[in-house]
CSV table of C-alpha atoms in Angstrom, one decimal:
chain,number,residue,atom,x,y,z
N,25,MET,CA,-33.3,16.3,12.3
N,26,VAL,CA,-32.4,17.6,15.8
N,27,VAL,CA,-35.0,15.4,17.4
N,28,ILE,CA,-33.6,12.3,15.6
N,29,TRP,CA,-30.1,13.3,16.8
N,30,ALA,CA,-31.4,13.7,20.4
N,31,LEU,CA,-33.1,10.4,20.3
N,32,SER,CA,-29.9,8.7,19.1
N,33,VAL,CA,-27.9,10.3,21.9
N,34,ALA,CA,-30.5,9.2,24.4
N,35,ALA,CA,-30.6,5.6,23.1
N,36,MET,CA,-26.8,5.3,23.2
N,37,ASP,CA,-26.6,6.8,26.7
N,38,ILE,CA,-29.3,4.4,28.0
N,39,ALA,CA,-28.0,1.3,26.3
N,40,GLN,CA,-24.3,1.8,26.8
N,41,ARG,CA,-24.0,4.6,29.5
N,42,ARG,CA,-21.8,6.5,27.1
N,43,ILE,CA,-22.3,9.0,24.3
N,44,PRO,CA,-20.0,8.4,21.3
N,45,ASN,CA,-17.9,11.3,20.2
N,46,PHE,CA,-19.0,11.0,16.6
N,47,LEU,CA,-22.6,11.9,17.7
N,48,VAL,CA,-21.8,15.0,19.7
N,49,GLY,CA,-18.7,16.0,17.8
N,50,GLY,CA,-20.4,15.5,14.4
N,51,ALA,CA,-23.4,17.6,15.5
N,52,ALA,CA,-21.1,20.4,16.9
N,53,PHE,CA,-19.0,20.4,13.7
N,54,VAL,CA,-22.1,20.8,11.5
N,55,CYS,CA,-23.6,23.5,13.7
N,56,LEU,CA,-20.3,25.4,13.9
N,57,PHE,CA,-19.9,25.1,10.1
N,58,ALA,CA,-23.4,26.5,9.7
N,59,LEU,CA,-22.6,29.3,12.1
N,60,ALA,CA,-19.5,30.2,10.1
N,61,TRP,CA,-21.2,29.9,6.8
N,62,ILE,CA,-24.4,31.8,7.4
N,63,GLY,CA,-23.7,33.6,10.6
N,64,GLN,CA,-26.4,31.9,12.6
N,65,ALA,CA,-26.7,28.6,14.4
N,66,PRO,CA,-29.2,26.1,12.9
N,67,LEU,CA,-31.8,26.8,15.6
N,68,GLY,CA,-31.4,30.6,15.4
N,69,GLY,CA,-28.5,31.5,17.8
N,70,GLU,CA,-26.2,34.4,16.9
N,71,PRO,CA,-22.4,33.9,17.3
N,72,TRP,CA,-22.3,35.7,20.6
N,73,SER,CA,-25.2,33.5,21.9
N,74,VAL,CA,-23.4,30.4,20.9
N,75,ALA,CA,-20.2,31.5,22.6
N,76,GLY,CA,-22.2,32.3,25.7
N,77,GLY,CA,-23.9,28.9,25.5
N,78,LEU,CA,-20.6,27.1,25.3
N,79,ALA,CA,-19.3,28.9,28.4
N,80,LEU,CA,-22.6,28.3,30.2
N,81,ALA,CA,-22.6,24.6,29.2
N,82,LEU,CA,-19.1,24.2,30.7
N,83,LEU,CA,-20.2,26.2,33.8
N,84,LEU,CA,-23.2,23.9,34.4
N,85,THR,CA,-21.6,20.5,33.7
N,86,LEU,CA,-17.9,20.8,34.4
N,87,PRO,CA,-18.3,20.7,38.2
N,88,GLY,CA,-20.4,17.5,38.0
N,89,TYR,CA,-17.8,16.0,35.7
N,90,LEU,CA,-14.9,16.9,38.1
N,91,MET,CA,-16.9,15.4,41.0
N,92,ARG,CA,-17.4,12.2,38.9
N,93,GLN,CA,-21.2,12.6,38.9
N,94,LEU,CA,-21.4,13.3,35.1
N,95,GLY,CA,-19.6,11.7,32.2
N,96,ALA,CA,-17.6,13.6,29.6
N,97,GLY,CA,-20.3,12.7,27.1
N,98,ASP,CA,-22.8,14.7,29.2
N,99,VAL,CA,-20.5,17.7,29.1
N,100,LYS,CA,-20.0,17.4,25.3
N,101,MET,CA,-23.7,16.8,24.7
N,102,LEU,CA,-24.7,20.1,26.4
N,103,MET,CA,-21.9,21.9,24.5
N,104,ALA,CA,-23.2,20.5,21.2
N,105,VAL,CA,-26.7,21.8,22.2
N,106,ALA,CA,-25.0,25.3,22.7
N,107,THR,CA,-23.7,25.2,19.1
N,108,MET,CA,-27.3,24.4,17.9
N,109,GLY,CA,-29.0,27.4,19.4
N,110,GLY,CA,-27.1,29.4,21.9
N,111,TYR,CA,-27.4,30.1,25.6
N,112,VAL,CA,-31.2,30.2,25.8
N,113,LEU,CA,-31.4,26.6,24.4
N,114,VAL,CA,-28.7,25.5,26.9
N,115,VAL,CA,-30.6,26.9,29.8
N,116,GLN,CA,-33.9,25.4,28.7
N,117,THR,CA,-32.4,22.0,27.9
N,118,PHE,CA,-30.5,21.9,31.2
N,119,VAL,CA,-33.5,22.9,33.3
N,120,ILE,CA,-35.9,20.4,31.7
N,121,GLY,CA,-33.3,17.7,31.7
N,122,SER,CA,-32.4,18.3,35.3
N,123,LEU,CA,-36.0,18.3,36.4
N,124,LEU,CA,-36.5,15.0,34.6
N,125,ALA,CA,-33.4,13.5,36.1
N,126,ALA,CA,-34.4,14.7,39.6
N,127,GLY,CA,-37.9,13.2,39.1
N,128,LEU,CA,-36.3,9.9,38.1
N,129,VAL,CA,-34.0,9.9,41.1
N,130,PHE,CA,-36.9,10.6,43.4
N,131,PHE,CA,-38.9,7.8,41.8
N,132,TYR,CA,-36.1,5.3,42.1
N,133,TRP,CA,-35.5,6.4,45.7
N,134,ARG,CA,-39.2,6.1,46.5
N,135,PHE,CA,-39.7,2.8,44.6
N,136,PRO,CA,-36.4,1.0,44.7
N,137,ARG,CA,-37.8,-2.2,43.1
N,138,ALA,CA,-38.8,-0.3,40.0
N,139,GLN,CA,-35.2,0.0,38.9
N,140,ALA,CA,-34.0,-1.8,35.8
N,141,PRO,CA,-32.1,-4.9,36.7
N,142,ALA,CA,-29.3,-4.4,34.1
N,143,ARG,CA,-27.5,-1.4,35.7
N,144,LEU,CA,-23.9,-0.9,35.1
N,145,PRO,CA,-21.8,-0.6,38.3
N,146,GLY,CA,-21.0,3.0,39.3
N,147,LYS,CA,-23.4,4.5,36.6
N,148,TYR,CA,-26.8,5.3,38.0
N,149,LEU,CA,-28.6,7.7,35.7
N,150,PRO,CA,-27.9,8.4,32.1
N,151,PHE,CA,-28.0,12.2,32.3
N,152,GLY,CA,-27.2,12.6,28.6
N,153,ALA,CA,-30.6,10.9,27.9
N,154,ALA,CA,-32.3,13.4,30.3
N,155,LEU,CA,-30.6,16.3,28.4
N,156,ALA,CA,-31.7,14.8,25.1
N,157,VAL,CA,-35.3,14.7,26.4
N,158,GLY,CA,-34.8,18.3,27.7
N,159,LEU,CA,-33.7,19.4,24.3
N,160,ILE,CA,-36.7,17.8,22.6
N,161,GLY,CA,-39.0,19.3,25.3
N,162,SER,CA,-37.4,22.7,24.8
N,163,LEU,CA,-38.1,22.6,21.1
N,164,LEU,CA,-41.6,21.3,21.4
N,165,LEU,CA,-42.8,23.2,24.4
N,166,LEU,CA,-41.2,26.6,23.6
N,167,PRO,CA,-41.4,27.0,19.8
N,168,ALA,CA,-41.6,30.8,20.0
N,169,VAL,CA,-38.1,31.0,21.3
N,170,HIS,CA,-36.6,28.8,18.6
N,171,PRO,CA,-37.7,29.5,15.1
N,172,ARG,CA,-37.7,26.5,12.8
């Protein structure tokens, strides 16, 4: 279910360069409800880990948002990831997503003709999509950290 959600976020971010609030807010609501109901996030985070993940998500994304390099959807997307599994999932998702985004930036810089022709002005890279792939990669590559 998390993979389908992440793919939906990525598709919306790539297609429209925005992440709808109902996607990130709905996921965060369900995860916070699960945390309150059973005392654990859906991917295994304890309440203190989720709180730390929310703070870390803000710390990692808010400066980029304030400098207008990230959109609000990117910030909310990483905060929704924090509600799913806590601070470890946030770190893994952010690192994998950032490495992917940096690789894409380097590729587009090195091969400028490879860029898609339908770019929206002022919006260069859908970082929410990179975070979504980072989340999927974190779940697939590091299954020992996140019990299913």
